[in-house]
XYZ file of C-alpha atoms in Angstrom:
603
model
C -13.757 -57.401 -27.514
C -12.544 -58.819 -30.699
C -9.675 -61.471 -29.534
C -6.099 -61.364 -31.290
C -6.507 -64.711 -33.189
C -10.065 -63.524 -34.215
C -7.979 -60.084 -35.751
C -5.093 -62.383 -37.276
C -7.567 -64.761 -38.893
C -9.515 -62.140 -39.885
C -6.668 -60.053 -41.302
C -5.160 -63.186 -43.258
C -8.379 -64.170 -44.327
C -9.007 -60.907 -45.624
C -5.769 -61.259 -47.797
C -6.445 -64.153 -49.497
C -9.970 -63.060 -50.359
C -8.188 -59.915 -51.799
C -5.893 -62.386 -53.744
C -2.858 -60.828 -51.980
C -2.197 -63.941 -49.790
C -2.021 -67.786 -49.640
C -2.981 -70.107 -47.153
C 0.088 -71.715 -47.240
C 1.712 -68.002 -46.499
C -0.752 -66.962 -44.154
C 0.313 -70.306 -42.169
C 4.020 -70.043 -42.570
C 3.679 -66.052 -41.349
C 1.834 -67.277 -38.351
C 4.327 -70.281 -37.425
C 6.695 -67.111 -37.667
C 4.482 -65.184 -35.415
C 3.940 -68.130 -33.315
C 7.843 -68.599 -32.381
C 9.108 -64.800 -32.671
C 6.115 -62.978 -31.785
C 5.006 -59.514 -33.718
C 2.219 -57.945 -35.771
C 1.026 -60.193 -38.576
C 1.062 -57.392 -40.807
C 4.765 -56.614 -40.517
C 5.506 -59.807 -40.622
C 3.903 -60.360 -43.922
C 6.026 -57.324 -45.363
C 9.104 -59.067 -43.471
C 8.443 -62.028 -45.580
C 7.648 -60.656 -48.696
C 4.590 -62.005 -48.974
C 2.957 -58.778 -49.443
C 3.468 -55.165 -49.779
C 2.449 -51.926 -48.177
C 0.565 -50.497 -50.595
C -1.415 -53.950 -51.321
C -2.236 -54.179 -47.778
C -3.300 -50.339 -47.817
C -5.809 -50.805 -51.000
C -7.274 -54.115 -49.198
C -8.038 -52.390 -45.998
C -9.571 -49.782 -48.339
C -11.823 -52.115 -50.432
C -13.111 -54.661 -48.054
C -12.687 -52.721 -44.899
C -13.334 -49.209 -45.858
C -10.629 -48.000 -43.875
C -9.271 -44.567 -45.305
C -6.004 -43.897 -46.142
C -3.795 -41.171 -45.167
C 0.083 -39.570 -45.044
C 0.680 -37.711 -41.567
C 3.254 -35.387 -44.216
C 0.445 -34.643 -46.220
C -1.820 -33.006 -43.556
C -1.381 -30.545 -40.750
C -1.939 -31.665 -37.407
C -2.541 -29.515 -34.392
C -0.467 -30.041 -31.125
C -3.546 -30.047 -29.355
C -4.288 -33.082 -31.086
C -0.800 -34.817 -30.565
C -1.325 -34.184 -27.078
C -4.558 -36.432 -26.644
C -2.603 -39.588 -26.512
C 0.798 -39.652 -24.416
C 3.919 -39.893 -26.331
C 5.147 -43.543 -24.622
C 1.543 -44.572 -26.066
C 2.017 -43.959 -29.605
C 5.285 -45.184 -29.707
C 4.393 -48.622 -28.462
C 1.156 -49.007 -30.677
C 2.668 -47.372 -33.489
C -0.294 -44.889 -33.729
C -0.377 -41.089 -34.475
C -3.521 -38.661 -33.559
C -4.099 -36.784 -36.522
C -7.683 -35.316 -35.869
C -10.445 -34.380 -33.762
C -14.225 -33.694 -34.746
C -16.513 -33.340 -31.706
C -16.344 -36.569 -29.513
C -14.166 -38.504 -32.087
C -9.848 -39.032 -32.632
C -9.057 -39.805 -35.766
C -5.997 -42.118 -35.404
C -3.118 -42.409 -38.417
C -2.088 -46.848 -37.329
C 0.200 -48.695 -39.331
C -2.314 -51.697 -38.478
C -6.046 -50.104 -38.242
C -7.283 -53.654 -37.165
C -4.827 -53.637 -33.652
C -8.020 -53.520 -31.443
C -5.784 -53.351 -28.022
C -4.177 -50.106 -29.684
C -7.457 -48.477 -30.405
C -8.929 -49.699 -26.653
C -6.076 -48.175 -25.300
C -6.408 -44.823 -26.923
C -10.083 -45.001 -26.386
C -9.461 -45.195 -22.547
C -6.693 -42.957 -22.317
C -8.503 -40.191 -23.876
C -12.135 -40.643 -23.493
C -13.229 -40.471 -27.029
C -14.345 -42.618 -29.991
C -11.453 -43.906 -31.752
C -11.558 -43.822 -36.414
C -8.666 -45.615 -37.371
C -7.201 -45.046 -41.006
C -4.032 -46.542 -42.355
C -0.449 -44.989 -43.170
C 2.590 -46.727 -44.150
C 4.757 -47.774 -41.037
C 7.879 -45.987 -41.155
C 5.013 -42.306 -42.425
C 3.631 -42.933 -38.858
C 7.031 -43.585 -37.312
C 8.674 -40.164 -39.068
C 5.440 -38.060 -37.676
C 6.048 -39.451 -34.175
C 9.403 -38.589 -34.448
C 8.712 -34.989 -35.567
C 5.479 -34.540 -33.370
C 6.611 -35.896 -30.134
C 10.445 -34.091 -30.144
C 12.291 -31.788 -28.706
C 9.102 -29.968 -27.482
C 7.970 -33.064 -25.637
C 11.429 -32.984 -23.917
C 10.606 -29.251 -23.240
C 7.902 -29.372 -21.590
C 9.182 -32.574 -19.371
C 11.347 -29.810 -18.131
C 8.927 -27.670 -17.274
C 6.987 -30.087 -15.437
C 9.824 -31.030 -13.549
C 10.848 -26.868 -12.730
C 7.094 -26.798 -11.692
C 6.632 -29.347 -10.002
C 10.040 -28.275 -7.822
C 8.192 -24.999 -7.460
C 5.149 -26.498 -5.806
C 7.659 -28.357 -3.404
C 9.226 -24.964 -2.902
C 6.634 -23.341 -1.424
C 5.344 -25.515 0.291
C 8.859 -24.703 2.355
C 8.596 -22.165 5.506
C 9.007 -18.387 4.515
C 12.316 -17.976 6.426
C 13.940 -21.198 4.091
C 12.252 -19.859 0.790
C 14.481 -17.665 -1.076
C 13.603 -14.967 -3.656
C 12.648 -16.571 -7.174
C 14.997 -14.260 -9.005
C 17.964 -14.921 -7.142
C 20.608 -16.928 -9.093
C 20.896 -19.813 -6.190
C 17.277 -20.768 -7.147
C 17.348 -20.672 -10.742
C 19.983 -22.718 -11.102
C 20.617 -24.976 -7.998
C 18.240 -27.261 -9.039
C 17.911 -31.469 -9.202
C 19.441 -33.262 -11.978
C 16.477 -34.417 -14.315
C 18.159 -37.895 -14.447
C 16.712 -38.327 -18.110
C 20.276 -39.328 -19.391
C 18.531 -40.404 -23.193
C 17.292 -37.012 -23.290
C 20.759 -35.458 -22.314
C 22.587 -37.629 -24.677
C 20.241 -36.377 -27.424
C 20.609 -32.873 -26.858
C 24.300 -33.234 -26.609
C 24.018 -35.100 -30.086
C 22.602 -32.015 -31.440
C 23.758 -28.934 -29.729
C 27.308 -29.869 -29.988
C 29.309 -27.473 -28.234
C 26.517 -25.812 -26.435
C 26.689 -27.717 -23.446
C 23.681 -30.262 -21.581
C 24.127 -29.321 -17.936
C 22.547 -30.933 -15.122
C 20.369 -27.570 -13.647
C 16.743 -28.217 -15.502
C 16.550 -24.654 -16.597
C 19.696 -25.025 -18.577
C 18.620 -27.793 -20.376
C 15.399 -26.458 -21.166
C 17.404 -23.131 -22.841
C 19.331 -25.537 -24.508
C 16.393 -27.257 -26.088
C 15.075 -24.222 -27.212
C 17.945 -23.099 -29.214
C 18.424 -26.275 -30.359
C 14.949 -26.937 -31.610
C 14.841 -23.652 -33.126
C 18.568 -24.333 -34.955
C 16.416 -27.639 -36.024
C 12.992 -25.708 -37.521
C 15.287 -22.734 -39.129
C 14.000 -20.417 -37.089
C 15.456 -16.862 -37.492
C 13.942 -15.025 -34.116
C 13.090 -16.616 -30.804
C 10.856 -14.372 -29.036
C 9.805 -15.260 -25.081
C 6.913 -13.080 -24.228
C 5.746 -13.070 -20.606
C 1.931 -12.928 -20.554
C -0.290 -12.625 -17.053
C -0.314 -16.384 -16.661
C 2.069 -17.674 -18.690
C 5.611 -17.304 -20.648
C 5.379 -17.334 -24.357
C 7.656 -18.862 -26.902
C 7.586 -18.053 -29.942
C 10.108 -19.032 -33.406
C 9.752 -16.868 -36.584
C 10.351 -19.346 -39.556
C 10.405 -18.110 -43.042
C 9.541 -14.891 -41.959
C 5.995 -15.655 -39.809
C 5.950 -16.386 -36.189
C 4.203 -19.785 -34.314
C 3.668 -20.420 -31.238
C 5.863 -23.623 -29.999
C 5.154 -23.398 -26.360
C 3.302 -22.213 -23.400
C 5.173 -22.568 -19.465
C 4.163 -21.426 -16.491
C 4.508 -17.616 -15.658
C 6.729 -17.905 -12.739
C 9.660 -20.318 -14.794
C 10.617 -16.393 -16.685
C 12.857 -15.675 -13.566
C 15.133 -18.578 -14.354
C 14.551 -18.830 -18.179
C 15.722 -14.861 -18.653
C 18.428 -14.772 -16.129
C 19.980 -18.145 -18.007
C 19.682 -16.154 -21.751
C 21.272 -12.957 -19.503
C 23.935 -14.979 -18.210
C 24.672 -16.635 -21.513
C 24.878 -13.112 -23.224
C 26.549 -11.012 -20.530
C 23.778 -9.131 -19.915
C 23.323 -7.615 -16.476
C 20.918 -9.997 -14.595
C 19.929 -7.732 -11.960
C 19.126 -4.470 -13.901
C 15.154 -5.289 -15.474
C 14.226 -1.518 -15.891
C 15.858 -1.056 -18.947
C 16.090 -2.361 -22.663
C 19.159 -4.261 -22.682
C 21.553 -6.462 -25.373
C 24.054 -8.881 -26.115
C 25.325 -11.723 -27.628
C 26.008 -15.409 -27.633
C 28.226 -17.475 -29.661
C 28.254 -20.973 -29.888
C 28.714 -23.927 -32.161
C 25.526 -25.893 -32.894
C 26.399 -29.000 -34.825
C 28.020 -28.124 -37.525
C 26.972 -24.375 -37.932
C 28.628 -21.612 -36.031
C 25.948 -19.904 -34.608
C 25.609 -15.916 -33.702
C 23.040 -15.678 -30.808
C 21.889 -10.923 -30.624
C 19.663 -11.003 -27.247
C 17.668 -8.122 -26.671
C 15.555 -7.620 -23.539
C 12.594 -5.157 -22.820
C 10.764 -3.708 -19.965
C 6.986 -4.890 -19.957
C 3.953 -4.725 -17.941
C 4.410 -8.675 -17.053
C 8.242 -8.988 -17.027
C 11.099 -8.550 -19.597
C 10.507 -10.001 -23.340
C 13.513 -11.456 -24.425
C 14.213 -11.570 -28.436
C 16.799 -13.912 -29.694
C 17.769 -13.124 -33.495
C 20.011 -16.506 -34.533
C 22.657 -15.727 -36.984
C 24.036 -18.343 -39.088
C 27.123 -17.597 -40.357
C 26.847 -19.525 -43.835
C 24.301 -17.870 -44.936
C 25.796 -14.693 -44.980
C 27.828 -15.869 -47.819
C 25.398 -16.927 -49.920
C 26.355 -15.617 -53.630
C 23.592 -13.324 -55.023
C 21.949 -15.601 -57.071
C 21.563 -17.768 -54.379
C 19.749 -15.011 -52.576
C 17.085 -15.065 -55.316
C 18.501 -12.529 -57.591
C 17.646 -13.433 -61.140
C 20.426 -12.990 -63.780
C 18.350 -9.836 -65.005
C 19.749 -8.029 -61.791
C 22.884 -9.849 -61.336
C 24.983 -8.456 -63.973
C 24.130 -4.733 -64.050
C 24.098 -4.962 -60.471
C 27.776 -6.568 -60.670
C 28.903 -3.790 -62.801
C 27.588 -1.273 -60.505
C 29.410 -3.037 -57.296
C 32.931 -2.190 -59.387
C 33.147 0.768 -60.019
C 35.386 2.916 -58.092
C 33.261 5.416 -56.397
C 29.750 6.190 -55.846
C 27.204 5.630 -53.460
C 24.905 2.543 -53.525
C 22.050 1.911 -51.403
C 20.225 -0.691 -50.420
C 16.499 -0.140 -48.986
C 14.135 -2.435 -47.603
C 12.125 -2.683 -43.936
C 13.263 -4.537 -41.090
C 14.081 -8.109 -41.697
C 14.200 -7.822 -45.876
C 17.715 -9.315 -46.289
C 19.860 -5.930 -46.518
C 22.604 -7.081 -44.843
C 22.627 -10.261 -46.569
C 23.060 -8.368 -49.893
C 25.909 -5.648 -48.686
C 27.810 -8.724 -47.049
C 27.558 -10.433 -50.827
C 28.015 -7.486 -52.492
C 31.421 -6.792 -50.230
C 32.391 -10.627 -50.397
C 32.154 -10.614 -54.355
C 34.602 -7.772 -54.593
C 36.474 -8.622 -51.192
C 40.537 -8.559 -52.404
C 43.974 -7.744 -50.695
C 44.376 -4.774 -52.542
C 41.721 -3.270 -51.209
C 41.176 -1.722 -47.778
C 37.355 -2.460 -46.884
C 36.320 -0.788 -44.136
C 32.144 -0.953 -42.494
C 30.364 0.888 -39.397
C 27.720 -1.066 -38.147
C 25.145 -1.641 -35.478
C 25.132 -3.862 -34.894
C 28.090 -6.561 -36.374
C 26.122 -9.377 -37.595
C 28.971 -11.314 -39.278
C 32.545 -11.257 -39.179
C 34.638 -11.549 -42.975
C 37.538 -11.688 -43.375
C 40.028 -9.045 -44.225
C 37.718 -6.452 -44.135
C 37.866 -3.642 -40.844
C 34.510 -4.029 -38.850
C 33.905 -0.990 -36.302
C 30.598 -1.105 -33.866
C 28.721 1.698 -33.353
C 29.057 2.180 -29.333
C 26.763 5.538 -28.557
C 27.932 5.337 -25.234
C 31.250 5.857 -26.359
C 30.833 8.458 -28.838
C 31.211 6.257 -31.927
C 27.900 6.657 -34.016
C 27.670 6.418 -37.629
C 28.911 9.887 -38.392
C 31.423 9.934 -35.962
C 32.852 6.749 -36.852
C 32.556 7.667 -40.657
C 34.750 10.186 -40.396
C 37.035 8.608 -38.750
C 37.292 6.096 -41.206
C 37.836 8.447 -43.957
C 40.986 9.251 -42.353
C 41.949 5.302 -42.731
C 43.181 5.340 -46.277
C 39.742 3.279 -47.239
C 38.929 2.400 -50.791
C 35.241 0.911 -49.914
C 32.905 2.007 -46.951
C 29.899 -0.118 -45.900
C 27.687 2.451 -43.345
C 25.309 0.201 -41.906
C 22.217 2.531 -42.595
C 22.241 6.405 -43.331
C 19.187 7.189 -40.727
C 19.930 11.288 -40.520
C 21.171 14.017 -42.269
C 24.831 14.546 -40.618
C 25.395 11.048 -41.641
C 24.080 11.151 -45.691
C 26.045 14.189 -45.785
C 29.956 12.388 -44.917
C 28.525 9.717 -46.974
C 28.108 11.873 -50.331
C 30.990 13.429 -49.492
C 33.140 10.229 -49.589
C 31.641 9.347 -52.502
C 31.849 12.882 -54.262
C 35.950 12.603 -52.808
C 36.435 8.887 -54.735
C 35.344 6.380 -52.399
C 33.058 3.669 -53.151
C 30.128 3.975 -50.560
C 27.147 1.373 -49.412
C 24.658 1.719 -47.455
C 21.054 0.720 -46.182
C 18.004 3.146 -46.505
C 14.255 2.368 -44.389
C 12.168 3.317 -47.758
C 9.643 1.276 -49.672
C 10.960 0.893 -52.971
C 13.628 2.054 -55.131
C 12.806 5.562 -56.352
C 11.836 6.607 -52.948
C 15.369 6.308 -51.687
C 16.344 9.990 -53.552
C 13.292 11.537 -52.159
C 13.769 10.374 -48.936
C 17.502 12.078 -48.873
C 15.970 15.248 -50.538
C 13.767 15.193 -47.175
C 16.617 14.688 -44.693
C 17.915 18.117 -46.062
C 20.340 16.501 -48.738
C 20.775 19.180 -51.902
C 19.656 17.384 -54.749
C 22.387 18.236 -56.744
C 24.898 16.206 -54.585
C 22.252 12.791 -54.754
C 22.065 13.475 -58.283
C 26.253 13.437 -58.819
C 26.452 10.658 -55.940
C 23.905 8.167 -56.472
C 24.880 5.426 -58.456
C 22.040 2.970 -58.124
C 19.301 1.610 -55.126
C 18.361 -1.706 -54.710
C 15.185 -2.474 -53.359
C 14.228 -5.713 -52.054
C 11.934 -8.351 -49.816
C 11.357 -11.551 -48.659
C 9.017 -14.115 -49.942
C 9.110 -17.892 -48.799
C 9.854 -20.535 -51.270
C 7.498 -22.943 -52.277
C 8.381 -26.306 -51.009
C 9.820 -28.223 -53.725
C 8.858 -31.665 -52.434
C 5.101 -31.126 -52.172
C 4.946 -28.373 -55.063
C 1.943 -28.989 -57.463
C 0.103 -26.454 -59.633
C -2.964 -24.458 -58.889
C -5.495 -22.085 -60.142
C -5.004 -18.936 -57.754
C -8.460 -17.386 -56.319
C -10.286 -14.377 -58.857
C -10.290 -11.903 -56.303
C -6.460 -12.798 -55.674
C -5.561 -11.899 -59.508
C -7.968 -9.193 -59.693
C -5.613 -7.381 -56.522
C -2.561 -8.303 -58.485
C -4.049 -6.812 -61.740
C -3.510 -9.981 -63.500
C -5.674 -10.965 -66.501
C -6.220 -14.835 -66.224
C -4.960 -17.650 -63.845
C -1.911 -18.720 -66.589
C 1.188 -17.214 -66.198
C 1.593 -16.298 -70.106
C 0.661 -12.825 -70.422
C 3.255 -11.666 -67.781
C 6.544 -10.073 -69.856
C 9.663 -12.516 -69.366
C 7.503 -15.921 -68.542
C 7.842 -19.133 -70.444
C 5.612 -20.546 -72.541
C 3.950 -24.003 -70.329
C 4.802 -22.040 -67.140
C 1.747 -22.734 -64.544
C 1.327 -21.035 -61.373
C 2.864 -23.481 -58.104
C 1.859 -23.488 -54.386
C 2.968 -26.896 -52.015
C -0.010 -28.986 -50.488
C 1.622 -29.211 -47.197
C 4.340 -31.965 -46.403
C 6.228 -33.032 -43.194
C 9.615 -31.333 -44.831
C 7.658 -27.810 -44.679
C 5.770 -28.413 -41.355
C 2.301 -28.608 -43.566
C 2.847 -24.941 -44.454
C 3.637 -25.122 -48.306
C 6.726 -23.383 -48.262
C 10.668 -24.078 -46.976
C 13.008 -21.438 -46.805
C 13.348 -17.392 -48.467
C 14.430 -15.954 -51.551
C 14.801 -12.090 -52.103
C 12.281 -10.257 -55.123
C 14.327 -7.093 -56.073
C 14.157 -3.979 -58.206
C 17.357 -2.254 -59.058
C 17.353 1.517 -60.326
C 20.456 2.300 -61.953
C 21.083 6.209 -62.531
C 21.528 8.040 -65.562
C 21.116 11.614 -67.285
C 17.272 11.563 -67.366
C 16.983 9.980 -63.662
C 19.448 12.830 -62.574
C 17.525 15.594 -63.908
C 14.507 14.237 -62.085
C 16.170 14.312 -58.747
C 17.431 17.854 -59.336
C 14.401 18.890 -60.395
C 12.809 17.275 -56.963
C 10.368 15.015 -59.123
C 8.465 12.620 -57.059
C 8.909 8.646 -56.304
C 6.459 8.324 -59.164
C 7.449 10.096 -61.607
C 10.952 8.511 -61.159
C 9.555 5.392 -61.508
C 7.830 6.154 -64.865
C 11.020 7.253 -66.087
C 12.697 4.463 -65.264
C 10.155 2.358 -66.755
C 11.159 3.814 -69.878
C 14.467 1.881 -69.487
C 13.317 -1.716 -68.569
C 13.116 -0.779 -64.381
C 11.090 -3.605 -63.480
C 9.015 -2.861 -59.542
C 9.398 -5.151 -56.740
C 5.720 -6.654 -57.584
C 6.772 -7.340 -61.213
C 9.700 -9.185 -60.391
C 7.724 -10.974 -57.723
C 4.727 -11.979 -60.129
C 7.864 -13.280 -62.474
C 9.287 -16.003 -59.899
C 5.656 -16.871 -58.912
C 5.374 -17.548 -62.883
C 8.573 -19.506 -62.410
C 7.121 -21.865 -59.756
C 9.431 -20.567 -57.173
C 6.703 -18.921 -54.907
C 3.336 -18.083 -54.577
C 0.881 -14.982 -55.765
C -0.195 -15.075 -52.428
C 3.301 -14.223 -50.880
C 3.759 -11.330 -53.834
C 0.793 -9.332 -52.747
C 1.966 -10.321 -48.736
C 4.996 -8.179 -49.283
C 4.610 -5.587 -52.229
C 2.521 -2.322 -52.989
C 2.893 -0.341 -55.771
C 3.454 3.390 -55.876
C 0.524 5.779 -55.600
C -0.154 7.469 -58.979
């Protein structure tokens, strides 16, 4: 084994050969080391003597040690989990591969033999060290080993109290979905850890039951990644977690099948949901403050073969107000779109699947002409966000307030705007169009794929054409496509088969009506600030259909989506796709994420 004053010697010596160090340095760094202790190779930086990147390209040329940037890679968890957290903290290391019967390790100083003999033992394998700047390796330990390291300390420590459990007597053991045993448990007694999560959770408080903490954990991790959804999905062995961020779900975590008792009746508890009742789909809500954001927590539970799945859709109440251009609607949209929004009457839908931002874009649309002289007045189901000064009502079927129901009672509230939270039969499009045929301004949400759908779609709830065609003002149709992430953004010449699907002519953005001239195509390489994925964040791609004469002679005449498309063509309508292949042009997403969410129309 290479001794450490054969690895200093050999490092300084190394140094000066590389002209990057003087023996009068080299000895004054090692009188340092000598009295203070320390790496040699920090201490160098500490001392100015040398620099990072000098030390980086010398371990390159005379060592042939690679260099690498944890943010520029993606590493698997199974990876990070081949050398203990308290491990790669003390060496300063970070496992960023694995290829057969070898670790690739990310070290700050490749040359720290006791580092790489102590990974080498600890995991079994042969140990390639490459070199990333200290604080890179630092940041990735900080990201890899978080939260989810505390997580599944928790779990260990709800297991393990389940193994002592049973090995108790039958007639001391009580029933694992009673409340006593999921939550009269022993304190952890990790007091860093609790301090940590109390740092970040703020108001959503650490208790001292394990099962608590490891809720509050979750939430808070997911608050961390962005995550919109939290799904926990009990499989035959195990209980899945899941986050959906930027619209695609990951797994984050895999715990024992029997913690689901504890884990679900916590979330129940937390949302006033009726812990004992498991046969039935049930919901509810949670609000807390995390941090800084005020949070909105909708639980949902569901009867499965294995146990109840538990979806947690996380709400944050800033982005609701988000102005529309911040939602990703170019300035092409924006102001006819404004103009529609005040006028005094009409109906104005908004269409999109499940999870396309529709709310988002009636809340902005409401906010931007939000006043005290006007009574605004919305049925939902449910209500996401609360504003201010306009009348909320929740749809309560139990109750007898549904969408018509409570639409007519609203009419009989003086209102000058109505927000129906989505028109799904015909009783309810019918009180619509007649609010808007009587002088109201309506909106409304519609489950169609594009734009010139939406009328057809009416025509086949039973709606007479006639009253779309004097009703309709204009649809909006819109998705979601992730942003590319700005810090790791770099251009790139998309796949043939990827333009030839997108009917595009060549790999440069030029030929597409309404880019720039120098405009390149963009996609991100994959950085610790998007979690290696290439993007961070959403933006909306829209198409708005405004009516006029021709359009409403089309509906009468019961044309189809097609041919209203055509003939909206015919006054600058721009599809969903189009507008989509205009901010990949832009460098604001990816082709890739265009054809994800769009089709076009059937001729």
């Amino acid at each position: 084994m290479t001794t450490p004053s054969l690895k200093r010697r050999k490092l300084g010596e190394l140094l000066i050969a590389d002209g990057q160090l003087t023996e009068e340095q080299l000895n004054q760094a090692l009188a340092y080391q000598h009295r203070h202790g320390g790496r040699l190779g920090a201490i160098l930086l500490k001392m100015g003597f040398v620099t990072e990147e000098a030390m980086i390209k010398m371990l390159g040329s005379q060592m042939g040690i690679a260099h690498i940037e944890p943010s520029d890679i993606v590493i698997e968890q199974s990876v990070i989990k081949l050398v203990p957290e308290q491990m790669a903290r003390r060496y300063q290391v970070l496992p960023v591969a694995r290829k057969e019967r070898v670790i690739t390790l990310a070290m700050a100083d490749p040359l720290n033999v006791f580092a790489i003999d102590a990974v080498r033992q600890a995991t079994g394998l042969d140990v390639q060290p490459v070199v990333s700047r200290e604080q890179e390796v630092l940041k990735a330990i900080n990201r890899y080993y978080s939260i989810t390291s505390s997580m599944e300390r928790v779990v260990k420590t709800l297991d393990d109290q389940r193994t002592g459990q049973d090995r108790r007597s039958q007639s001391d053991r009580r029933s694992e979905t009673s409340l006593d045993e999921s939550y009269q448990v022993d304190e952890l007694g990790d007091m860093t850890l609790i301090r940590e999560l109390r740092s970040v959770v703020g108001e959503l408080k650490a208790e001292d039951a394990p099962v608590i903490k490891f809720v509050n954990m979750m939430i808070a991790q997911a608050v961390r990644e962005g995550t919109s959804d939290i799904h926990l999905e009990p499989d035959s062995d195990v209980l899945r977690i899941r986050y959906r961020v930027d619209g695609l779900l990951r797994e984050v975590l895999t715990s024992p099948r029997h913690l689901q008792a504890g884990v679900t009746s916590r979330i129940k508890i937390m949302a006033n949901i009726d812990i004992a009742e498991k046969r039935i789909p049930q919901d509810g809500a949670i609000q807390i403050k995390v941090g800084k954001k005020d949070l909105d927590i909708r639980v949902s539970t569901l009867p499965t073969v294995f146990g109840e799945k538990v979806v947690m859709r996380l709400l944050d109440k800033s982005n609701v107000l988000l102005g529309l251009e911040e939602s990703g609607m170019a300035e092409r949209h924006v102001v006819p779109f404004r103009k529609l929004i005040r006028r005094p009457y009409g109906l104005i839908l908004v269409t999109g699947p499940t999870g396309s931002g529709k709310s988002t874009t009636l809340y902005g649309s409401l906010q931007e002409i939000n006043s005290i002289d006007k009574n605004i007045v919305t049925v939902e189901d449910p209500v996401e966000y609360q504003l201010k000064i306009i009348n909320q009502v929740q749809v309560n079927s139990k109750a007898g307030v549904t969408f018509a129901s409570g639409l007519r009672s609203i009419l009989r509230q003086d209102p000058d705007v109505i927000m129906i939270g989505e028109i799904r039969d015909k009783e309810t499009a019918t009180i619509a169009i007649q609010a808007a045929l009587t002088g109201h301004l309506v909106f409304s949400t519609l489950h169609t794929n594009d734009a010139p759908t939406a009328a057809t779609r009416l025509i086949d709830m039973g709606v007479e054409p006639f009253l779309i065609a004097s009703t309709l003002s204009g649809v909006v149709a819109q998705r979601l496509v992730r942003r590319v992430c700005q810090r790791c953004k770099s251009p790139y010449e998309p796949q043939a088969d990827l333009l030839k699907n997108l009917n595009l002519n060549g790999a440069q953005p030029s030929s597409l009506n309404g880019a720039q001239a120098g405009e390149t195509f963009m996609h991100g390489k994959g950085c610790q600030e998007c979690r290696q994925t290439g993007y961070a964040g959403r933006m909306g791609i829209y198409e708005l259909l405004i009516l006029d004469d021709a359009l409403r002679t089309q509906i009468i005449a019961r044309a189809t989506a097609r041919e209203i498309q055509i003939q909206a063509k015919k006054s600058g309508f721009m599809t969903l796709r189009e507008d989509g292949l205009l901010k990949a042009a832009h460098g604001r997403t990816t082709l890739e994420e265009v054809l994800r969410v769009t089709q076009e129309i059937e001729e």
